[in-house]
CSV table of C-alpha atoms and ligand atoms in Angstrom, one decimal:
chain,number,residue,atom,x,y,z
A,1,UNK,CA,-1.9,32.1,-12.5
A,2,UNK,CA,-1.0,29.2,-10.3
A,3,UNK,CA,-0.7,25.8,-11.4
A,4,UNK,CA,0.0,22.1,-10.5
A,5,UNK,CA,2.9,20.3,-12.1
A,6,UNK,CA,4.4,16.7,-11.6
A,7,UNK,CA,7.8,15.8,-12.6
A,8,UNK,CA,8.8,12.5,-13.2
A,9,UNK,CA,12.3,12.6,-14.0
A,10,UNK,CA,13.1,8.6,-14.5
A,11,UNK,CA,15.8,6.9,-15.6
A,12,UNK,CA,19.3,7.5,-17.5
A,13,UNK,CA,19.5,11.0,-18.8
A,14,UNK,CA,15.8,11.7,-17.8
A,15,UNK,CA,16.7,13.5,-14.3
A,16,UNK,CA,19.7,15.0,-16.1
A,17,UNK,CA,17.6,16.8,-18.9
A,18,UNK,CA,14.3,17.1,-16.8
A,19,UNK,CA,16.3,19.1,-14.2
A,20,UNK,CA,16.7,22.0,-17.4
A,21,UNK,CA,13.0,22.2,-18.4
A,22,UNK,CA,12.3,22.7,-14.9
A,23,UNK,CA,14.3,25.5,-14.7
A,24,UNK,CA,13.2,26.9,-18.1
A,25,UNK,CA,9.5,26.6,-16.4
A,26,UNK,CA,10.7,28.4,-13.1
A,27,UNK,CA,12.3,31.3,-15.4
A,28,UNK,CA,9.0,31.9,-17.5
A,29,UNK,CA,7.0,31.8,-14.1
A,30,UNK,CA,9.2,34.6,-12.9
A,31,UNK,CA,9.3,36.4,-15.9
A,32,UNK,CA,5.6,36.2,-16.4
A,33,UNK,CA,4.0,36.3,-12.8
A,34,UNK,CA,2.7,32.6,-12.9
A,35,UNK,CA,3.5,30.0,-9.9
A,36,UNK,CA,4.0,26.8,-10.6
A,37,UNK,CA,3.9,23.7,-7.9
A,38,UNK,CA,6.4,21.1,-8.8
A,39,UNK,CA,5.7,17.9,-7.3
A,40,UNK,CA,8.4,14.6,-7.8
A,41,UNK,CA,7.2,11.1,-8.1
A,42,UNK,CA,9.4,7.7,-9.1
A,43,UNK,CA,8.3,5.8,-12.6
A,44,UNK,CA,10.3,3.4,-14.5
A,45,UNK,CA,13.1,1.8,-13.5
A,46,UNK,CA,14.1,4.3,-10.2
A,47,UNK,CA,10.2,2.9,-9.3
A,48,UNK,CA,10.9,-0.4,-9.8
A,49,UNK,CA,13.9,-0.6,-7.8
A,50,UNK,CA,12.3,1.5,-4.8
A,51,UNK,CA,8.9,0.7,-4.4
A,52,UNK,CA,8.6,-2.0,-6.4
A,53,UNK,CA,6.7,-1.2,-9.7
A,54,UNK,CA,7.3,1.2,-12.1
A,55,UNK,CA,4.3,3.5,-11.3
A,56,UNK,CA,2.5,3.3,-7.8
A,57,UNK,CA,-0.9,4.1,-7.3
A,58,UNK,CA,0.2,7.1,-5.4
A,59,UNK,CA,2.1,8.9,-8.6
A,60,UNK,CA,-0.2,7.8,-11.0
A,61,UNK,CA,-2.8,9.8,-8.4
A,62,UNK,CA,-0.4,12.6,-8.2
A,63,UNK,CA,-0.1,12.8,-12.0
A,64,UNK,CA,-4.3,12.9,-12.3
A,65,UNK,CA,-4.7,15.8,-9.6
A,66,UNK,CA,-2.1,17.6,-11.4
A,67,UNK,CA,-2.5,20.5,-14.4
A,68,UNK,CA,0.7,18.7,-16.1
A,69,UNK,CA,3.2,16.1,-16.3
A,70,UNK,CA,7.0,16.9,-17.2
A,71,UNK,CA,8.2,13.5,-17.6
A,72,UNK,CA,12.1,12.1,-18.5
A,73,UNK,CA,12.5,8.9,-20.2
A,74,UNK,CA,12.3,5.3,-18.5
A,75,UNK,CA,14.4,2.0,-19.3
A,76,UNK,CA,17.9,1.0,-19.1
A,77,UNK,CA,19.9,-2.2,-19.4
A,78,UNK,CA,19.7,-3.1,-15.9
A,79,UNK,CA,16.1,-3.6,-16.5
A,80,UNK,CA,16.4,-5.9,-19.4
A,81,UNK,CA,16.1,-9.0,-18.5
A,82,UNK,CA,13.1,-10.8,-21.1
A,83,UNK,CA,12.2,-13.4,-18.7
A,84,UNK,CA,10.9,-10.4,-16.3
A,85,UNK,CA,7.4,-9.3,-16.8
A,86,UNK,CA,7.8,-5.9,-14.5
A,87,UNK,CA,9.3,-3.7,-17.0
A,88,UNK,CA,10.2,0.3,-16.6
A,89,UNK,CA,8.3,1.1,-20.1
A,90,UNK,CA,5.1,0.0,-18.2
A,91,UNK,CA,5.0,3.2,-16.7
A,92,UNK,CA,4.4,4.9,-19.5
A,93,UNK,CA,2.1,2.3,-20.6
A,94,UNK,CA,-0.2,2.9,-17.2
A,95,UNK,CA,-0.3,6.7,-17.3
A,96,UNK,CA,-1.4,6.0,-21.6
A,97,UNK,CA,-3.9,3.5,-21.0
A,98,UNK,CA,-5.2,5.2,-17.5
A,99,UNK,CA,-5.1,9.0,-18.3
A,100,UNK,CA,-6.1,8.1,-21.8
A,101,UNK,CA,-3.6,10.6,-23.1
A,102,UNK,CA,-4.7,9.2,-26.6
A,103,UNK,CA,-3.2,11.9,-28.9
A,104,UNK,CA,0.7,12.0,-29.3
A,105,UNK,CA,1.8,15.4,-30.8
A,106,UNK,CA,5.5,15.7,-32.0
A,107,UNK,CA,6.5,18.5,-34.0
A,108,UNK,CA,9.7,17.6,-36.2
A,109,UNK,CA,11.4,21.0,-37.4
A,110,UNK,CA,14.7,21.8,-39.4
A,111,UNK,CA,16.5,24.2,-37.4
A,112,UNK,CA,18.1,26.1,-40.4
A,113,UNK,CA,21.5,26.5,-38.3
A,114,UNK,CA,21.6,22.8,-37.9
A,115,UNK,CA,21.4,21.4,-41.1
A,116,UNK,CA,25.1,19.8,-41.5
A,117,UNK,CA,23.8,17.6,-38.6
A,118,UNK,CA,21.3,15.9,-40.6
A,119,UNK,CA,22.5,13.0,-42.9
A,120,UNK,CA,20.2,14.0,-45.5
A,121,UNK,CA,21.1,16.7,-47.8
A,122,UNK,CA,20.5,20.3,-46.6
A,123,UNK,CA,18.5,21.2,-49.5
A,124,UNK,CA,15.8,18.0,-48.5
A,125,UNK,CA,15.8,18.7,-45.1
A,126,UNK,CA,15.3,23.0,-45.2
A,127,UNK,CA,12.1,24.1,-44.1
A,128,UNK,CA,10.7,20.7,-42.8
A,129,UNK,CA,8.3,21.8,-40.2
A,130,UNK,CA,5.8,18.5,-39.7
A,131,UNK,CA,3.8,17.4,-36.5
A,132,UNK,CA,3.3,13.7,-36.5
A,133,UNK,CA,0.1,12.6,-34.5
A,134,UNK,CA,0.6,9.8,-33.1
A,135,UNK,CA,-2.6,7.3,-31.8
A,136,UNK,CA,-1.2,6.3,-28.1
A,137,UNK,CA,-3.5,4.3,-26.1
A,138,UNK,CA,-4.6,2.0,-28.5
A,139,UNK,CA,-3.7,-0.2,-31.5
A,140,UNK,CA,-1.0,-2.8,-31.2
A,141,UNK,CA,-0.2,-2.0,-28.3
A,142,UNK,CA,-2.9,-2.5,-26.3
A,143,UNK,CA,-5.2,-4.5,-28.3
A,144,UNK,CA,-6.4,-8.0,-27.3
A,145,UNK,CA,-5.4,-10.7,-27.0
A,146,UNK,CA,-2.1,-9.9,-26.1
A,147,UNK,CA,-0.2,-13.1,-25.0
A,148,UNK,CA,2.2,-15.9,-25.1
A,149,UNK,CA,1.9,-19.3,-24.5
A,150,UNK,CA,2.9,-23.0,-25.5
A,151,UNK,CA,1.6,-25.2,-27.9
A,152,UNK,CA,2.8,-28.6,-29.1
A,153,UNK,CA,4.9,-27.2,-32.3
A,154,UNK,CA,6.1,-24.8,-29.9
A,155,UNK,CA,6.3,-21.1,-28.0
A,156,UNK,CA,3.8,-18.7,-29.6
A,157,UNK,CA,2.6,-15.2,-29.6
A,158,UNK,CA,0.3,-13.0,-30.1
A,159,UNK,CA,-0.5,-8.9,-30.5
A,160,UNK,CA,-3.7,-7.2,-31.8
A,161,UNK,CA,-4.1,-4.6,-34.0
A,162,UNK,CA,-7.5,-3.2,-32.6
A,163,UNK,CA,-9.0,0.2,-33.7
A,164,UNK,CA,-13.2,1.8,-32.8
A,165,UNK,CA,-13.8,4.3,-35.5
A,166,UNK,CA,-14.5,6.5,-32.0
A,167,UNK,CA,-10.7,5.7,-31.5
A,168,UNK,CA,-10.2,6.7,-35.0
A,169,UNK,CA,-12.4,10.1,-35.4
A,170,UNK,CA,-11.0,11.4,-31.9
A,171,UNK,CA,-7.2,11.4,-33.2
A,172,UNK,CA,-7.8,12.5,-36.8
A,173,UNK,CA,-9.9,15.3,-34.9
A,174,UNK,CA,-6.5,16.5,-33.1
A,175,UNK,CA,-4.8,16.4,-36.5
A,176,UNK,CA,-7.5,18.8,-38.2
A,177,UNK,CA,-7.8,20.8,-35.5
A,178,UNK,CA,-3.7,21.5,-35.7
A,179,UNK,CA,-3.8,21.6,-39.1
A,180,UNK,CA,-6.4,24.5,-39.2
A,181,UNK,CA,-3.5,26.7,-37.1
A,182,UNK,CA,-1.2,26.1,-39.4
A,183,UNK,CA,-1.0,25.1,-43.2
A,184,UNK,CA,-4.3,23.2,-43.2
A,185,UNK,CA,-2.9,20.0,-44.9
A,186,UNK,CA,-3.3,16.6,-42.8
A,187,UNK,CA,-2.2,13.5,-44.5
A,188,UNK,CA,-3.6,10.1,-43.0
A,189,UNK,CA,-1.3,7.2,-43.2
A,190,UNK,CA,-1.9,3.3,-42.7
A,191,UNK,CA,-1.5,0.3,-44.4
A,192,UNK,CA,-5.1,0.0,-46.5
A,193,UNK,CA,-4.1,-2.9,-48.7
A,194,UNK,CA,-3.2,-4.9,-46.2
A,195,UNK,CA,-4.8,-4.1,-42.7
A,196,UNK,CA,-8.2,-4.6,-42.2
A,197,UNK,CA,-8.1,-2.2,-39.2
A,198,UNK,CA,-6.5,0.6,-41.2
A,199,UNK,CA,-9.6,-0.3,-44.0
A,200,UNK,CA,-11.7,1.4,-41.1
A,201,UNK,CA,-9.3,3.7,-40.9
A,202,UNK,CA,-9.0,5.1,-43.6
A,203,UNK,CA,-12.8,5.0,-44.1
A,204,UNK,CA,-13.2,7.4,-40.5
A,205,UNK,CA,-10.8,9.7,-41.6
A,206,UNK,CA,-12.5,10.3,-44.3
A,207,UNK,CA,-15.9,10.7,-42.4
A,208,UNK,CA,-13.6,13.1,-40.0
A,209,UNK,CA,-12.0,15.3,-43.1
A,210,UNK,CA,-15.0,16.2,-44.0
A,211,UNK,CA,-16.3,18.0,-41.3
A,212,UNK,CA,-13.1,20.5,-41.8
A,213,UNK,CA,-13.8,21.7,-45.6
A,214,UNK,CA,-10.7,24.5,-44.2
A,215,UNK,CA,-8.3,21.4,-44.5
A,216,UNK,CA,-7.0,19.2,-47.5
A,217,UNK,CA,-7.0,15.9,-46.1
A,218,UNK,CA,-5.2,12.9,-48.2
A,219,UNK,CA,-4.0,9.2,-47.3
A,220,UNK,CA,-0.6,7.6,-48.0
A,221,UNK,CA,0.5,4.2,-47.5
A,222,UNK,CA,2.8,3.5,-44.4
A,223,UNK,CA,5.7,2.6,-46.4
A,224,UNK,CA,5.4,4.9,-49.4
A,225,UNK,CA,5.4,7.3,-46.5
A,226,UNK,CA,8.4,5.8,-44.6
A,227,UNK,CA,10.2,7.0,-48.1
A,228,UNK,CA,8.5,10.6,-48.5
A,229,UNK,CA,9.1,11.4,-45.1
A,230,UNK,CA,13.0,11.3,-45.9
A,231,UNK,CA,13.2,12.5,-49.8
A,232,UNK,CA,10.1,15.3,-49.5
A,233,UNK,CA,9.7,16.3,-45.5
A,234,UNK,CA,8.4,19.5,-46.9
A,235,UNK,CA,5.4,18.0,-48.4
A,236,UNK,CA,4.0,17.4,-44.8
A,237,UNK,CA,2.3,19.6,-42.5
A,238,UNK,CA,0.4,17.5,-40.2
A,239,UNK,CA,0.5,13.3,-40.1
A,240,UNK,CA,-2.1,11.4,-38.6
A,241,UNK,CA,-1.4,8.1,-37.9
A,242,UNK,CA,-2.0,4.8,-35.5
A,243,UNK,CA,0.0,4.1,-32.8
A,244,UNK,CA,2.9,1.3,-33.8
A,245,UNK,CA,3.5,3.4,-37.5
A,246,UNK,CA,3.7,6.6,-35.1
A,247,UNK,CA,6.6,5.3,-33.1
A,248,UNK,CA,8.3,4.4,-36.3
A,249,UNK,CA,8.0,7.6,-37.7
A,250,UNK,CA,8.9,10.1,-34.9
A,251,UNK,CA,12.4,8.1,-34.6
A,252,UNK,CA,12.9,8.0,-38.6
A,253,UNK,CA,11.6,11.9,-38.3
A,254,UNK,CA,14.5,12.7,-36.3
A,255,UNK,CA,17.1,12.7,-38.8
A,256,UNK,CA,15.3,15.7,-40.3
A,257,UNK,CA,16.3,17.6,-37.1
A,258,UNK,CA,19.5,16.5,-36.9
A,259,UNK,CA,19.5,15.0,-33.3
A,260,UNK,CA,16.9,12.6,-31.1
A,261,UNK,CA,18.2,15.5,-28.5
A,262,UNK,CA,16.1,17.9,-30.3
A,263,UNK,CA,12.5,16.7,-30.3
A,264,UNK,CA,9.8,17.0,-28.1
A,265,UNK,CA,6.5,15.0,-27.5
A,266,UNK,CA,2.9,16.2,-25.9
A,267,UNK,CA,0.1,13.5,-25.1
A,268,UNK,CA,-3.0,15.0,-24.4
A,269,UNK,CA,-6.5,13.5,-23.7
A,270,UNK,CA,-8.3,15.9,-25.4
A,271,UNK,CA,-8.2,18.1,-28.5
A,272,UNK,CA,-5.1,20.7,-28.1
A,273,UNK,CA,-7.4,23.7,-27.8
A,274,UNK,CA,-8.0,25.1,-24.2
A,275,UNK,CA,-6.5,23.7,-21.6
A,276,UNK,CA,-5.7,20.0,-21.7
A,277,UNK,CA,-4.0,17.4,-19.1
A,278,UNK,CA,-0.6,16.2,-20.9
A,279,UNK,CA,2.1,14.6,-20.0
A,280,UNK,CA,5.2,16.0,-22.0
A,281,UNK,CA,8.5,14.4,-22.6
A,282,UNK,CA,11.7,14.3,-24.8
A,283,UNK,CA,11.1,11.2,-27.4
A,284,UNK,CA,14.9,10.6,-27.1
A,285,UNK,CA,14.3,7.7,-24.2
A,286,UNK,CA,16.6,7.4,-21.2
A,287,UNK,CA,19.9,7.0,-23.4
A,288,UNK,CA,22.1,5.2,-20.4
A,289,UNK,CA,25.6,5.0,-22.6
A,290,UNK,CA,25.6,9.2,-21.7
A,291,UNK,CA,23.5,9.0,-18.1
A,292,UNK,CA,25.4,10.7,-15.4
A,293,UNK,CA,27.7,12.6,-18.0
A,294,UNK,CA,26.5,16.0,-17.5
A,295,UNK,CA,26.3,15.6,-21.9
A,296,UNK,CA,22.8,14.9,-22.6
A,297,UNK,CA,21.1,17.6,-25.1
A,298,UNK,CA,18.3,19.2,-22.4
A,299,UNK,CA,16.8,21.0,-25.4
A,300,UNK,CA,14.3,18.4,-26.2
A,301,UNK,CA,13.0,18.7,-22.7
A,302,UNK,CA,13.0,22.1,-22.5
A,303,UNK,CA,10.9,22.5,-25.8
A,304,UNK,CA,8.6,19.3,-24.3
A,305,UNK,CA,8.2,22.4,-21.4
A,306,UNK,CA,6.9,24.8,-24.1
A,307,UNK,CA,4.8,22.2,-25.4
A,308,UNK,CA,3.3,21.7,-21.3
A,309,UNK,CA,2.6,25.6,-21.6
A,310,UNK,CA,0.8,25.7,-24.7
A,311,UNK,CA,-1.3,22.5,-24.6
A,312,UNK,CA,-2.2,22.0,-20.9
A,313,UNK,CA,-2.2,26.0,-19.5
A,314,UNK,CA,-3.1,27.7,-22.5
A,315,UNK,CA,0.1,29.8,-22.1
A,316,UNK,CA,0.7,30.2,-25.6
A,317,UNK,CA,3.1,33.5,-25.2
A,318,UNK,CA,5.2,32.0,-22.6
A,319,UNK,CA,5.3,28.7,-24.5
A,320,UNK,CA,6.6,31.0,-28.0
A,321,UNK,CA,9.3,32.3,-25.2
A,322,UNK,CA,10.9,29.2,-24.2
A,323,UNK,CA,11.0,28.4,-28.3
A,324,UNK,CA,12.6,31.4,-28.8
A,325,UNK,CA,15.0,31.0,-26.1
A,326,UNK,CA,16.0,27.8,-27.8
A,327,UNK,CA,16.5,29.1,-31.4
A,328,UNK,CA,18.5,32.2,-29.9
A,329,UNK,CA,21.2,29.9,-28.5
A,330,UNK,CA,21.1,27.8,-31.2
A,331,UNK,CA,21.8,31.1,-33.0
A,332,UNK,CA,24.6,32.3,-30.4
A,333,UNK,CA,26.8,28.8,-31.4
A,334,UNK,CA,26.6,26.6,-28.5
A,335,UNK,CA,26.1,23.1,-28.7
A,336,UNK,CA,25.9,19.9,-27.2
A,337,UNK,CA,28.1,17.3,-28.3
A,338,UNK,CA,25.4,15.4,-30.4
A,339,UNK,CA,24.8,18.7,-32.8
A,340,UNK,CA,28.2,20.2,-32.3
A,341,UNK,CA,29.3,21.7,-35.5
A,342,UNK,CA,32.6,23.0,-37.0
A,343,UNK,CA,33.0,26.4,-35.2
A,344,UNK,CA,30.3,25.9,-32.5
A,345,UNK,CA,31.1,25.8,-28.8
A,346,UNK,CA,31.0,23.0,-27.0
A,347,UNK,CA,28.4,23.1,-23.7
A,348,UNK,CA,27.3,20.8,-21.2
A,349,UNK,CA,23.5,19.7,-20.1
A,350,UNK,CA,23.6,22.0,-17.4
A,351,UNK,CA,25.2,25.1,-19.0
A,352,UNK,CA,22.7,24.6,-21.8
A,353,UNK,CA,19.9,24.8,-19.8
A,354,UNK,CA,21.4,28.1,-18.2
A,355,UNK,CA,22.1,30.0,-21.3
A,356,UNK,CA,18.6,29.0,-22.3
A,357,UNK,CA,17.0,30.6,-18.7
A,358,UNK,CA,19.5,34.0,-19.5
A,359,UNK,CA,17.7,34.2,-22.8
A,360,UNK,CA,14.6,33.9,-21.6
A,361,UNK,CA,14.9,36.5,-18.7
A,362,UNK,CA,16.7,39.1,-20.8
B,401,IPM,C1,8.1,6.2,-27.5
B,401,IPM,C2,8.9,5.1,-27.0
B,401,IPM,C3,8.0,4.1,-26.2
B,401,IPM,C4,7.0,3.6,-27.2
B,401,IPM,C5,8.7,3.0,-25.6
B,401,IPM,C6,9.7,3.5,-24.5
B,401,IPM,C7,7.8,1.9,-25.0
B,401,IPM,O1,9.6,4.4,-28.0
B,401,IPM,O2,7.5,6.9,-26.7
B,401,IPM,O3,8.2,6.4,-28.7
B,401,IPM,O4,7.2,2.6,-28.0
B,401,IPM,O5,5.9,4.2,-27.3
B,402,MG,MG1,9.5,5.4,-29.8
């Protein structure tokens, strides 16, 4: 089958570690008889400084005639400064809002192997296997008014926390509809007793839940989950949440893995059955202390390329491929440096993504 990818590499370590999914995609074509197109556009900060905004209208078309996005991360110091309005995240913000890619998926699992890498204790952190879903083109932030302005006491500011039950339904739907494929548990989690927007919420979910009597859904509050997501990550199969918690989760959720490196993200604009436009990315960000170092952990990437196979080409098998590819050099010992361990060897970006592509074409 022949399909129609865009690559946005980005900023810092994004070209470095977008370079390795792309070549874990052009193995599993070849093993598997599929062509893929691969078409490059700018976005973030490389946009910004070229053509003058950190998406165009021409990628952003590109991305909506295309089956998939791989995308790399965006920001970097040099991009910093407050007083400027332009900023590289905006990019991400445009293809959110204008794709509508509402549903963020990221799967948070324990490799067994990697276990010493996590500061928690091995016997919290074993068997973890979670997907948070993550609300990403509404809420906070988007929701208006959004502003800034001066008063006579002084500067003030303002963000809105904004959610349609339509909004609501449509991501709880992703998380039952994941759930059902896997241990049929979804726990809802917002901030009831205080929020009058996770009141609704809640209240949807609810409504939602109970068109799946296959799946046990329950509600937690966002900081009693903040806790349980560290002391009992096994409780959790799939989390359904709004889009501010949801960043604040996947980061916290990485300690569970061991490494930001290891973590992949999907947003889809549709439920992730059939064949779904995504844009899939590492949720490690564009890390510029280790850009240009050849160091960066390409495995994130690489598994946000699984995730582009299963979600937006329906290519389950070749997406299980590239998964299996990953855990079978995590198996063999090599490492990069942010989850080397006593005995492992030491690899680079580069080499990782080639002993990845030999495991998938043996
Ligand atoms: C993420 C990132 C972004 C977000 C940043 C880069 C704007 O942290 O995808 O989690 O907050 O959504
Ligand atoms: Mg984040």
């Amino acid at each position: 089958m022949s399909f129609k990818i865009a690559v946005l590499p980005g900023d810092g370590i994004g070209p470095e570690v977008t370079e390795e999914a792309q070549k874990a995609l052009v193995a599993v074509a070849g093993r598997f008889g599929h062509s893929f197109e691969f078409t490059r556009g700018l976005a973030g900060g490389a946009a910004l400084d070229a053509q003058g905004s950190p998406l165009t209208d021409e990628t952003l078309a590109l991305c909506q005639q295309s089956d998939a996005i791989l995308f790399g991360a965006v920001g970097g110091p040099k991009w910093d400064n407050p007083q400027v309005d332009l900023r590289p995240e905006q990019a991400l913000f445009r293809l959110r809002k204008t794709l509508d890619l509402f549903a963020n998926l990221r799967p948070v699992r324990a490799f067994p192997m990697l276990s010493e890498k996590s500061p928690l204790r091995p016997e919290i952190v074993r068997g973890s296997d979670i997907i948070i879903v993550r609300e990403l083109a509404g809420g906070l932030y988007f929701g208006q008014p959004k502003k800034r302005w001066e008063t006579e006491e002084g500067r003030r500011a303002v963000d809105t926390m904004d959610y349609s039950d339509r909004e609501i339904a449509r991501i709880v739907r992703v998380a039952c509809e994941l759930a059902r494929r896997r241990r049929k548990g979804v726990v809802s989690v917002d901030k009831f007793n205080a929020l009058i927007s996770s009141r609704l919420w809640r209240q949807v979910a609810t409504e939602v839940g109970q068109e799946y009597t296959d799946v046990e859904l329950s509600h937690m509050l966002a900081d009693t989950f903040s806790m349980q997501l560290v002391t009992n990550p096994t409780a959790f199969d799939v989390v359904v949440t709004g889009n501010v918690f949801g960043d604040i989760f996947t980061d916290e959720s990485a300690v569970l893995a061991g490494s930001m490196g290891l973590l992949p993200s999907a947003s889809l604009c549709g439920l992730p059955t059939g064949r779904t436009l995504g844009l899939y990315e590492p949720i490690h960000g564009s890390a510029p202390t280790i850009a240009g170092q050849g160091i960066a952990n390409p495995l994130a990437a690489i598994l946000s390329a699984a995730l582009l196979l299963r979600y937006s080409l329906d290519l389950e098998t070749e997406a299980q491929a590239i998964e299996d590819a990953v855990q079978a050099v995590l198996e063999s010992g090599h490492r990069t440096v942010d989850i080397l361990t006593e005995g492992s060897t030491k690899v680079g970006t580069k080499e990782m993504g080639d002993l990845v592509v030999e495991k998938l074409l043996s």
